[in-house]
Amino acid sequence: MWGILRRSAVDGGGGFSASSLRRTRFALVSARSYAAGSKEMTVRDALNSAIDEEMSADPKVFVMGEEVGQYQGAYKITKGLLEKYGPERVYDTPITEAGFTGIGVGAAYAGLKPVVEFMTFNFSMQAIDHIINSAAKSNYMSAGQINVPIVFRGPNGAAAGVGAQHSQCYAAWYASVPGLKVLAPYSAEDARGLLKAAIRDPDPVVFLENELLYGESFPISEEALDSSFCLPIGKAKIEREGKDVTITTFSKMVGFVLKAAEKLAEEGISAEVINLRSIRPLDRATINASVRKTSRLVTVEEGFPQHGVCAEICASVVEESFSYLDAPVERIAGADVPMPYAANLERLALPQVEDIVRAAKRACYRSK
Amino acid sequence: MCAQMYYRGKMFGFVHLYNGQEAVSTGFIKLLTKSDSVVSTYCDHVHALSKGVSARAVMSELFGKVTGCCRGQGGSMHMFSKEHNILGGFAFIGEGIPVATGAAFTSKYKREVLKQDCDTVAFFGDGTCNNGQFYECLNMAALYK
């Protein structure tokens, strides 16, 4: 009986009798997904605890960056580390990104495990030569003799009203480089597990956080709180299962897409939400398996549209799952302009929940 | 000989010669031990030889052969040897200086935190003194010494 009611809701756009049943059933589903883990943790605390535990476990791990020590971190991610480990392991640097990034890379060549913080990834452009030419390419150029176990971390993407030079998303730029791994956590569990994996990894990792997520709390399981907890690099997470359309995204946009999925569910569209977690290597297997199930794809990101992460996912799906697609692939990205300052313009320049809902409905042939 | 091979098309891409400047680096490198590190520029052939990489391995690398010190993947400008602690071969002016400073920083860290010992030498030309990174590293070397 439930099945028949659900089918008619999908076909007809929702009858009155079906809608209340769907809402009840939906409420049960959402209660189930929050049942695991009664503890909550902010992303900030998750990152701090991850760095703390890795520094405690391995004396070769050290932290370097602007304001990471005495100021406790520009965003307080490295709070308490200077007091705990001392100035031999937590280095405040002058405002010299090229210099300290190169020093971090050189230290990694010589066997240490630096965690280099950029106050935002916009400043990494001052040091990008070292990230790409000294770190990413060395393992290949040296035919495997030199490996560079370094992590470059910091906030990425738009914040709130910080203007054009402080709002760019660098996921696409770094993810195009062979030799780098690029990670983008969303929840506290992602932040903990992926940062620990990044610090333990023998290769250079670009770890893209998000300033607006630092203060957000997420439920966290006992398993994730354990000091040996680690998430695999290169594996996406299906945040919400669905059968009508696949929506992929990463970082802050995961929250927006989950909200969009709830709105879509009210209209009878069941969206499968994939949190990429790893931009390079991209989990093409999970994305394609999902598209082969749903036959429709919407990719969402905050960054500029041309040559973006979404473009790569669309290409991968068209190359590998073309015959499974029932609709053209949809791309929702930031506007093709430098980020404006005014709050109303900034809102227009970034994907919003309504844009994602509209794209998903377009993919399901529900609207133009 | 490298110049001749280059003009005959047997070596390709970029080849930068160090003719006449060998004495300075050879003198320095002879004072280093195997565990000390050298970071160089694109004129790195002689540094690799002085540090102990075999002439055969260096020449093979210049010809792009799999028997080269980096299996032909690095080339003239990117000589690396983990065994002899040659930390590259960098193409951009001044690029090697922060890397060398980092390796020297590691010496200090190893001494203070891990209780081990080693040194680093960076080679670069006078043109590099125009480069911002050079001064950034001088500042930080003094700051962290």
Short mmCIF file of C-alpha atoms in Angstrom, two decimals:
data_model
loop_
_atom_site.label_atom_id
_atom_site.label_comp_id
_atom_site.label_asym_id
_atom_site.label_seq_id
_atom_site.Cartn_x
_atom_site.Cartn_y
_atom_site.Cartn_z
CA MET A 1 0.00 0.00 0.00
CA TRP A 2 2.83 2.36 0.83
CA GLY A 3 4.50 1.46 -2.47
CA ILE A 4 1.39 2.30 -4.54
CA LEU A 5 0.92 5.63 -2.78
CA ARG A 6 4.58 6.52 -3.34
CA ARG A 7 4.41 5.73 -7.07
CA SER A 8 1.36 7.92 -7.60
CA ALA A 9 3.07 10.75 -5.72
CA VAL A 10 6.10 10.56 -8.01
CA ASP A 11 4.02 10.45 -11.21
CA GLY A 12 1.42 13.03 -10.35
CA GLY A 13 3.46 15.50 -8.39
CA GLY A 14 1.90 14.52 -5.02
CA GLY A 15 -1.69 13.79 -4.09
CA PHE A 16 -3.09 15.06 -0.79
CA SER A 17 -3.50 11.68 0.82
CA ALA A 18 0.02 10.58 -0.10
CA SER A 19 1.82 13.70 1.14
CA SER A 20 1.17 13.24 4.87
CA LEU A 21 2.24 9.61 4.67
CA ARG A 22 5.41 10.61 2.83
CA ARG A 23 6.22 13.22 5.45
CA THR A 24 5.77 10.71 8.27
CA ARG A 25 7.92 8.17 6.52
CA PHE A 26 10.52 10.85 5.82
CA ALA A 27 10.56 11.88 9.50
CA LEU A 28 11.33 8.27 10.45
CA VAL A 29 14.20 8.17 7.96
CA SER A 30 15.78 11.36 9.31
CA ALA A 31 15.47 10.16 12.92
CA ARG A 32 17.30 6.98 11.92
CA SER A 33 20.25 8.82 10.37
CA TYR A 34 20.97 10.81 13.53
CA ALA A 35 20.57 7.86 15.87
CA ALA A 36 24.23 6.79 15.71
CA GLY A 37 26.60 8.78 18.00
CA SER A 38 25.24 10.92 20.82
CA LYS A 39 28.37 13.11 21.00
CA GLU A 40 28.80 16.27 18.94
CA MET A 41 32.01 17.97 17.87
CA THR A 42 32.78 21.15 15.94
CA VAL A 43 34.95 20.92 12.84
CA ARG A 44 37.46 23.18 14.61
CA ASP A 45 37.83 20.76 17.53
CA ALA A 46 37.97 17.83 15.14
CA LEU A 47 40.92 19.36 13.26
CA ASN A 48 42.67 20.40 16.47
CA SER A 49 42.36 16.95 17.99
CA ALA A 50 43.57 15.30 14.79
CA ILE A 51 46.76 17.41 14.66
CA ASP A 52 47.31 16.94 18.40
CA GLU A 53 47.02 13.16 18.21
CA GLU A 54 49.30 12.86 15.18
CA MET A 55 51.94 15.10 16.79
CA SER A 56 51.75 12.99 19.92
CA ALA A 57 52.13 9.75 17.97
CA ASP A 58 55.03 10.82 15.72
CA PRO A 59 57.79 13.23 16.80
CA LYS A 60 58.59 14.00 13.15
CA VAL A 61 55.26 15.85 12.75
CA PHE A 62 55.50 19.60 13.27
CA VAL A 63 53.27 22.62 12.54
CA MET A 64 54.32 25.75 10.67
CA GLY A 65 52.41 28.82 9.58
CA GLU A 66 51.37 32.37 10.34
CA GLU A 67 49.91 32.83 13.85
CA VAL A 68 49.78 29.09 14.56
CA GLY A 69 51.69 29.37 17.84
CA GLN A 70 51.32 32.31 20.19
CA TYR A 71 48.05 33.52 18.69
CA GLN A 72 46.71 29.93 18.94
CA GLY A 73 45.91 29.92 15.22
CA ALA A 74 44.21 32.54 13.07
CA TYR A 75 41.04 30.41 13.29
CA LYS A 76 42.10 28.66 16.51
CA ILE A 77 42.65 25.34 14.76
CA THR A 78 46.10 24.99 16.38
CA LYS A 79 44.92 26.11 19.81
CA GLY A 80 46.97 24.74 22.69
CA LEU A 81 49.62 23.08 20.51
CA LEU A 82 52.42 25.53 21.31
CA GLU A 83 51.88 25.07 25.06
CA LYS A 84 51.78 21.30 24.72
CA TYR A 85 54.65 20.68 22.27
CA GLY A 86 56.82 23.77 22.57
CA PRO A 87 58.42 26.12 20.05
CA GLU A 88 60.60 23.30 18.62
CA ARG A 89 57.48 21.75 17.09
CA VAL A 90 55.10 24.67 16.52
CA TYR A 91 56.65 27.42 14.38
CA ASP A 92 55.22 30.90 13.94
CA THR A 93 56.49 32.18 10.59
CA PRO A 94 56.93 35.68 9.18
CA ILE A 95 54.53 36.65 6.37
CA THR A 96 56.59 34.81 3.74
CA GLU A 97 54.53 32.08 2.11
CA ALA A 98 57.06 31.25 -0.61
CA GLY A 99 59.83 30.99 1.94
CA PHE A 100 58.11 28.93 4.62
CA THR A 101 56.37 26.64 2.15
CA GLY A 102 59.72 25.90 0.53
CA ILE A 103 61.24 25.33 3.96
CA GLY A 104 58.42 22.91 4.78
CA VAL A 105 59.02 21.02 1.53
CA GLY A 106 62.75 20.88 2.17
CA ALA A 107 62.09 19.54 5.66
CA ALA A 108 59.82 16.88 4.16
CA TYR A 109 62.56 15.90 1.66
CA ALA A 110 64.89 15.45 4.61
CA GLY A 111 62.49 13.16 6.49
CA LEU A 112 60.21 15.30 8.65
CA LYS A 113 56.39 15.56 8.38
CA PRO A 114 55.40 19.21 8.23
CA VAL A 115 51.82 20.46 8.52
CA VAL A 116 51.96 23.85 6.81
CA GLU A 117 49.05 26.20 7.41
CA PHE A 118 47.98 28.84 4.92
CA MET A 119 45.83 31.48 6.52
CA THR A 120 43.64 31.01 3.50
CA PHE A 121 44.41 29.11 0.34
CA ASN A 122 44.33 32.41 -1.53
CA PHE A 123 47.74 33.05 0.06
CA SER A 124 48.98 29.72 -1.25
CA MET A 125 49.28 31.40 -4.65
CA GLN A 126 52.38 33.12 -3.27
CA ALA A 127 53.84 29.67 -2.63
CA ILE A 128 52.28 27.66 -5.45
CA ASP A 129 55.65 27.07 -7.13
CA HIS A 130 56.78 25.05 -4.13
CA ILE A 131 53.53 23.16 -3.79
CA ILE A 132 53.58 22.11 -7.43
CA ASN A 133 57.23 22.08 -8.55
CA SER A 134 59.04 21.18 -5.34
CA ALA A 135 56.44 19.00 -3.63
CA ALA A 136 54.07 17.45 -6.16
CA LYS A 137 56.54 16.62 -8.89
CA SER A 138 59.58 15.47 -6.89
CA ASN A 139 58.55 11.88 -6.39
CA TYR A 140 58.24 11.46 -10.15
CA MET A 141 61.32 13.52 -11.11
CA SER A 142 63.46 11.53 -8.68
CA ALA A 143 62.01 8.24 -9.95
CA GLY A 144 60.57 7.48 -6.52
CA GLN A 145 63.73 8.20 -4.50
CA ILE A 146 62.38 11.30 -2.78
CA ASN A 147 58.97 11.36 -1.18
CA VAL A 148 57.40 14.45 0.37
CA PRO A 149 55.14 13.66 3.37
CA ILE A 150 53.80 17.20 3.75
CA VAL A 151 50.29 18.54 4.39
CA PHE A 152 49.23 21.98 3.20
CA ARG A 153 46.07 22.94 5.04
CA GLY A 154 43.86 25.98 5.53
CA PRO A 155 40.47 27.50 4.72
CA ASN A 156 39.44 27.47 1.05
CA GLY A 157 36.59 29.04 -0.89
CA ALA A 158 34.21 31.86 -0.02
CA ALA A 159 33.67 33.08 3.52
CA ALA A 160 31.33 36.01 4.28
CA GLY A 161 31.98 39.33 2.57
CA VAL A 162 35.74 38.89 2.32
CA GLY A 163 35.88 40.07 -1.29
CA ALA A 164 37.39 38.84 -4.53
CA GLN A 165 40.98 38.17 -3.39
CA HIS A 166 39.99 36.12 -0.34
CA SER A 167 37.20 33.97 -1.73
CA GLN A 168 38.53 31.69 -4.46
CA CYS A 169 38.14 27.92 -4.38
CA TYR A 170 41.39 26.15 -5.34
CA ALA A 171 40.09 22.59 -5.56
CA ALA A 172 40.19 22.47 -9.36
CA TRP A 173 43.65 24.00 -9.69
CA TYR A 174 45.37 21.63 -7.25
CA ALA A 175 43.37 18.58 -8.27
CA SER A 176 44.65 18.86 -11.82
CA VAL A 177 48.27 18.21 -10.74
CA PRO A 178 49.65 14.66 -10.82
CA GLY A 179 51.59 14.00 -7.63
CA LEU A 180 49.23 15.83 -5.27
CA LYS A 181 46.38 14.47 -3.21
CA VAL A 182 43.54 16.92 -2.58
CA LEU A 183 41.02 16.42 0.21
CA ALA A 184 37.93 18.44 1.18
CA PRO A 185 36.16 17.48 4.42
CA TYR A 186 32.60 18.44 5.31
CA SER A 187 31.65 17.07 8.73
CA ALA A 188 33.66 16.74 11.95
CA GLU A 189 34.18 13.06 11.23
CA ASP A 190 35.48 13.89 7.74
CA ALA A 191 37.79 16.51 9.23
CA ARG A 192 39.28 14.16 11.81
CA GLY A 193 39.60 11.10 9.64
CA LEU A 194 40.90 12.84 6.53
CA LEU A 195 43.42 15.07 8.33
CA LYS A 196 44.86 12.09 10.19
CA ALA A 197 45.11 10.21 6.91
CA ALA A 198 46.75 13.22 5.26
CA ILE A 199 49.40 13.59 7.97
CA ARG A 200 50.22 9.88 7.81
CA ASP A 201 50.35 9.89 3.99
CA PRO A 202 53.83 9.72 2.41
CA ASP A 203 52.83 12.12 -0.39
CA PRO A 204 51.98 15.85 -0.47
CA VAL A 205 48.36 16.50 0.47
CA VAL A 206 46.41 19.72 -0.08
CA PHE A 207 43.75 19.82 2.65
CA LEU A 208 40.95 22.26 1.81
CA GLU A 209 38.93 23.30 4.85
CA ASN A 210 36.13 25.86 4.98
CA GLU A 211 36.04 28.83 7.35
CA LEU A 212 32.26 28.82 7.67
CA LEU A 213 32.26 25.14 8.70
CA TYR A 214 34.78 25.55 11.53
CA GLY A 215 32.13 26.47 14.09
CA GLU A 216 29.52 23.94 12.94
CA SER A 217 28.80 20.97 15.18
CA PHE A 218 28.23 17.47 13.86
CA PRO A 219 27.38 14.21 15.59
CA ILE A 220 30.48 12.05 15.93
CA SER A 221 30.76 8.35 16.64
CA GLU A 222 32.93 6.68 19.30
CA GLU A 223 34.92 5.09 16.51
CA ALA A 224 35.77 8.50 15.07
CA LEU A 225 36.96 9.74 18.46
CA ASP A 226 39.53 6.97 18.75
CA SER A 227 43.12 8.12 18.16
CA SER A 228 43.73 5.47 15.52
CA PHE A 229 40.70 6.57 13.45
CA CYS A 230 41.50 7.27 9.81
CA LEU A 231 39.43 7.63 6.65
CA PRO A 232 40.63 6.23 3.31
CA ILE A 233 41.90 8.78 0.80
CA GLY A 234 40.14 8.46 -2.57
CA LYS A 235 36.79 7.24 -1.26
CA ALA A 236 33.59 9.31 -1.45
CA LYS A 237 30.73 8.99 1.04
CA ILE A 238 27.10 8.53 0.13
CA GLU A 239 25.49 10.93 2.60
CA ARG A 240 21.97 10.11 1.54
CA GLU A 241 20.79 7.22 -0.62
CA GLY A 242 18.34 7.85 -3.43
CA LYS A 243 17.19 6.52 -6.74
CA ASP A 244 16.11 9.36 -9.02
CA VAL A 245 19.12 11.65 -9.40
CA THR A 246 22.77 11.66 -8.25
CA ILE A 247 24.03 14.93 -6.79
CA THR A 248 27.79 15.17 -6.12
CA THR A 249 29.53 17.89 -4.18
CA PHE A 250 32.17 18.64 -1.52
CA SER A 251 32.89 20.84 1.49
CA LYS A 252 30.30 23.43 2.54
CA MET A 253 28.05 22.64 -0.43
CA VAL A 254 27.29 19.20 1.06
CA GLY A 255 25.09 20.95 3.64
CA PHE A 256 23.28 22.89 0.90
CA VAL A 257 22.76 19.75 -1.19
CA LEU A 258 21.36 17.83 1.79
CA LYS A 259 18.82 20.64 2.32
CA ALA A 260 18.00 20.57 -1.39
CA ALA A 261 17.52 16.79 -1.18
CA GLU A 262 14.94 17.27 1.58
CA LYS A 263 13.05 19.78 -0.56
CA LEU A 264 13.23 17.42 -3.53
CA ALA A 265 11.92 14.55 -1.41
CA GLU A 266 8.81 16.64 -0.63
CA GLU A 267 8.19 16.79 -4.36
CA GLY A 268 8.74 13.09 -4.83
CA ILE A 269 12.28 13.18 -6.19
CA SER A 270 14.66 10.89 -4.34
CA ALA A 271 18.17 12.34 -4.61
CA GLU A 272 21.36 10.39 -3.87
CA VAL A 273 23.86 12.77 -2.30
CA ILE A 274 27.56 12.02 -2.68
CA ASN A 275 30.10 13.84 -0.49
CA LEU A 276 33.29 13.56 -2.57
CA ARG A 277 35.70 13.95 0.42
CA SER A 278 38.61 13.36 -1.97
CA ILE A 279 38.97 15.58 -5.05
CA ARG A 280 42.18 13.91 -6.14
CA PRO A 281 42.08 10.96 -6.42
CA LEU A 282 38.43 11.31 -7.43
CA ASP A 283 36.22 8.36 -6.53
CA ARG A 284 35.02 7.79 -10.09
CA ALA A 285 33.80 4.27 -9.22
CA THR A 286 31.30 5.47 -6.60
CA ILE A 287 30.08 8.36 -8.77
CA ASN A 288 29.59 6.18 -11.83
CA ALA A 289 27.93 3.36 -9.87
CA SER A 290 25.47 5.89 -8.51
CA VAL A 291 24.74 7.40 -11.93
CA ARG A 292 24.21 3.93 -13.38
CA LYS A 293 21.56 3.46 -10.66
CA THR A 294 19.79 6.82 -10.98
CA SER A 295 20.56 7.72 -14.65
CA ARG A 296 20.81 11.44 -13.85
CA LEU A 297 23.66 13.63 -12.61
CA VAL A 298 23.86 17.06 -11.01
CA THR A 299 27.32 18.23 -9.88
CA VAL A 300 27.65 21.13 -7.46
CA GLU A 301 30.64 23.22 -6.40
CA GLU A 302 31.38 26.69 -5.13
CA GLY A 303 34.34 27.41 -7.41
CA PHE A 304 34.50 28.98 -10.85
CA PRO A 305 32.66 26.99 -13.53
CA GLN A 306 35.25 26.76 -16.29
CA HIS A 307 37.63 23.79 -15.91
CA GLY A 308 36.16 23.07 -12.48
CA VAL A 309 35.75 19.90 -10.43
CA CYS A 310 32.20 19.58 -11.82
CA ALA A 311 33.55 19.64 -15.37
CA GLU A 312 35.83 16.69 -14.55
CA ILE A 313 32.98 14.70 -12.99
CA CYS A 314 30.72 15.36 -15.97
CA ALA A 315 33.49 14.22 -18.33
CA SER A 316 34.08 11.07 -16.27
CA VAL A 317 30.39 10.16 -16.28
CA VAL A 318 29.98 10.85 -20.00
CA GLU A 319 33.08 8.75 -20.73
CA GLU A 320 32.17 5.81 -18.51
CA SER A 321 28.38 5.77 -18.13
CA PHE A 322 26.99 7.52 -21.20
CA SER A 323 24.53 4.80 -22.14
CA TYR A 324 23.02 4.89 -18.64
CA LEU A 325 22.19 8.60 -18.74
CA ASP A 326 18.54 9.58 -19.25
CA ALA A 327 19.18 13.33 -19.20
CA PRO A 328 22.02 15.76 -19.93
CA VAL A 329 24.48 16.17 -17.03
CA GLU A 330 23.91 19.34 -14.96
CA ARG A 331 26.64 21.57 -13.49
CA ILE A 332 25.97 24.09 -10.71
CA ALA A 333 29.04 26.19 -9.87
CA GLY A 334 29.90 29.65 -8.59
CA ALA A 335 29.30 32.54 -10.98
CA ASP A 336 31.99 33.29 -13.56
CA VAL A 337 33.00 36.54 -11.84
CA PRO A 338 35.49 37.52 -9.14
CA MET A 339 33.58 37.33 -5.86
CA PRO A 340 31.70 40.59 -5.21
CA TYR A 341 31.78 42.22 -1.79
CA ALA A 342 28.11 43.30 -1.31
CA ALA A 343 26.17 40.64 0.58
CA ASN A 344 23.33 40.42 -1.93
CA LEU A 345 25.76 40.10 -4.84
CA GLU A 346 27.81 37.48 -2.99
CA ARG A 347 24.66 35.44 -2.46
CA LEU A 348 23.94 35.61 -6.19
CA ALA A 349 27.50 34.56 -7.03
CA LEU A 350 27.33 31.32 -5.03
CA PRO A 351 25.09 28.27 -5.54
CA GLN A 352 22.01 28.35 -3.27
CA VAL A 353 19.62 25.57 -2.29
CA GLU A 354 17.05 26.80 -4.87
CA ASP A 355 19.62 26.52 -7.70
CA ILE A 356 20.39 22.91 -6.77
CA VAL A 357 16.67 22.01 -6.52
CA ARG A 358 16.02 23.61 -9.92
CA ALA A 359 18.89 21.72 -11.55
CA ALA A 360 17.75 18.40 -10.10
CA LYS A 361 14.20 19.01 -11.35
CA ARG A 362 15.60 19.90 -14.79
CA ALA A 363 17.51 16.62 -14.80
CA CYS A 364 14.28 14.81 -13.92
CA TYR A 365 12.40 16.69 -16.65
CA ARG A 366 10.19 18.39 -14.11
CA SER A 367 11.00 21.95 -15.15
CA LYS A 368 12.83 23.97 -17.80
CA MET B 1 81.04 16.68 -24.62
CA CYS B 2 77.52 17.47 -23.39
CA ALA B 3 77.51 20.58 -25.58
CA GLN B 4 78.54 18.49 -28.62
CA MET B 5 75.85 15.89 -27.94
CA TYR B 6 73.29 18.64 -27.49
CA TYR B 7 74.17 20.27 -30.81
CA ARG B 8 73.97 16.88 -32.51
CA GLY B 9 70.44 16.41 -31.11
CA LYS B 10 71.34 13.43 -28.92
CA MET B 11 70.52 15.42 -25.79
CA PHE B 12 67.33 17.44 -25.86
CA GLY B 13 65.28 19.95 -23.87
CA PHE B 14 67.48 22.13 -21.71
CA VAL B 15 71.15 21.52 -20.91
CA HIS B 16 72.95 24.06 -18.71
CA LEU B 17 76.73 23.81 -18.46
CA TYR B 18 78.84 24.59 -15.43
CA ASN B 19 82.18 24.93 -17.25
CA GLY B 20 84.75 26.92 -15.32
CA GLN B 21 82.71 27.07 -12.12
CA GLU B 22 83.36 23.54 -10.95
CA ALA B 23 86.09 24.44 -8.45
CA VAL B 24 83.84 26.25 -5.96
CA SER B 25 81.23 23.53 -5.60
CA THR B 26 83.75 20.69 -5.71
CA GLY B 27 85.68 22.29 -2.87
CA PHE B 28 82.58 22.61 -0.71
CA ILE B 29 81.16 19.19 -1.47
CA LYS B 30 84.42 17.41 -0.71
CA LEU B 31 84.06 18.65 2.88
CA LEU B 32 80.60 17.08 3.26
CA THR B 33 79.77 13.58 4.45
CA LYS B 34 77.41 11.20 2.68
CA SER B 35 74.56 12.08 5.06
CA ASP B 36 74.89 15.83 4.42
CA SER B 37 72.56 17.25 1.77
CA VAL B 38 73.14 19.32 -1.37
CA VAL B 39 70.42 21.34 -3.13
CA SER B 40 71.25 22.74 -6.52
CA THR B 41 69.90 24.63 -9.52
CA TYR B 42 69.57 23.47 -13.12
CA CYS B 43 73.39 23.44 -13.30
CA ASP B 44 73.43 20.33 -11.18
CA HIS B 45 75.48 17.78 -13.12
CA VAL B 46 78.77 18.61 -11.38
CA HIS B 47 77.13 18.72 -7.94
CA ALA B 48 75.77 15.24 -8.47
CA LEU B 49 79.18 13.97 -9.61
CA SER B 50 81.03 15.60 -6.71
CA LYS B 51 78.60 14.16 -4.20
CA GLY B 52 79.25 10.66 -5.49
CA VAL B 53 76.66 9.85 -8.15
CA SER B 54 78.42 7.79 -10.81
CA ALA B 55 79.35 9.52 -14.07
CA ARG B 56 77.50 6.76 -15.94
CA ALA B 57 74.26 7.49 -14.01
CA VAL B 58 74.54 11.25 -14.65
CA MET B 59 75.31 10.84 -18.38
CA SER B 60 72.50 8.31 -18.81
CA GLU B 61 70.08 10.74 -17.17
CA LEU B 62 71.16 13.46 -19.63
CA PHE B 63 70.34 11.11 -22.51
CA GLY B 64 66.98 10.23 -20.94
CA LYS B 65 67.88 6.58 -20.41
CA VAL B 66 66.32 4.27 -17.84
CA THR B 67 69.81 3.66 -16.40
CA GLY B 68 70.01 7.32 -15.40
CA CYS B 69 70.00 8.37 -11.73
CA CYS B 70 66.30 9.25 -12.06
CA ARG B 71 65.45 6.65 -14.73
CA GLY B 72 65.25 9.41 -17.34
CA GLN B 73 62.30 11.00 -15.53
CA GLY B 74 64.18 14.02 -14.18
CA GLY B 75 66.59 15.02 -16.93
CA SER B 76 69.39 17.57 -16.93
CA MET B 77 67.75 19.98 -14.53
CA HIS B 78 66.37 17.53 -11.97
CA MET B 79 69.11 15.27 -10.65
CA PHE B 80 68.07 13.55 -7.42
CA SER B 81 69.81 10.86 -5.42
CA LYS B 82 68.48 9.63 -2.11
CA GLU B 83 71.60 7.53 -1.53
CA HIS B 84 73.94 10.52 -1.91
CA ASN B 85 71.49 13.09 -0.43
CA ILE B 86 71.18 15.23 -3.57
CA LEU B 87 67.82 16.90 -3.03
CA GLY B 88 67.49 18.18 -6.66
CA GLY B 89 68.06 19.97 -9.35
CA PHE B 90 65.51 22.91 -9.48
CA ALA B 91 64.63 24.83 -12.60
CA PHE B 92 63.36 28.14 -11.23
CA ILE B 93 65.86 30.68 -9.94
CA GLY B 94 65.81 30.69 -6.17
CA GLU B 95 63.52 27.67 -5.96
CA GLY B 96 66.14 25.51 -4.31
CA ILE B 97 67.00 27.99 -1.57
CA PRO B 98 63.88 27.48 0.56
CA VAL B 99 64.14 23.72 0.03
CA ALA B 100 67.76 23.81 1.23
CA THR B 101 66.77 25.99 4.16
CA GLY B 102 64.15 23.38 4.97
CA ALA B 103 66.71 20.60 4.85
CA ALA B 104 68.96 22.67 7.16
CA PHE B 105 65.95 23.30 9.40
CA THR B 106 65.57 19.52 9.54
CA SER B 107 69.17 19.26 10.76
CA LYS B 108 68.33 21.60 13.61
CA TYR B 109 65.03 19.78 14.33
CA LYS B 110 66.73 16.40 14.28
CA ARG B 111 69.37 17.67 16.67
CA GLU B 112 66.85 19.22 19.09
CA VAL B 113 63.86 16.93 18.88
CA LEU B 114 65.09 13.62 17.44
CA LYS B 115 68.74 13.83 18.69
CA GLN B 116 70.46 13.13 15.30
CA ASP B 117 73.09 15.13 13.22
CA CYS B 118 73.62 16.43 9.59
CA ASP B 119 74.32 19.54 7.34
CA THR B 120 73.02 21.08 4.10
CA VAL B 121 74.58 23.19 1.31
CA ALA B 122 72.61 25.16 -1.30
CA PHE B 123 74.25 26.30 -4.54
CA PHE B 124 72.96 29.24 -6.56
CA GLY B 125 74.23 32.01 -8.81
CA ASP B 126 74.54 35.76 -8.28
CA GLY B 127 71.35 36.46 -10.28
CA THR B 128 69.40 34.61 -7.62
CA CYS B 129 70.16 37.39 -5.15
CA ASN B 130 67.46 39.40 -6.93
CA ASN B 131 64.89 36.84 -5.89
CA GLY B 132 62.48 37.46 -3.00
CA GLN B 133 62.62 33.90 -1.71
CA PHE B 134 66.36 34.28 -1.06
CA TYR B 135 65.74 37.11 1.41
CA GLU B 136 62.74 35.34 2.96
CA CYS B 137 65.03 32.40 3.72
CA LEU B 138 67.87 34.56 5.08
CA ASN B 139 65.33 36.09 7.46
CA MET B 140 63.94 32.74 8.60
CA ALA B 141 67.36 31.12 8.91
CA ALA B 142 68.34 33.90 11.32
CA LEU B 143 64.99 33.64 13.10
CA TYR B 144 65.10 29.90 13.71
CA LYS B 145 68.84 29.38 14.27
#
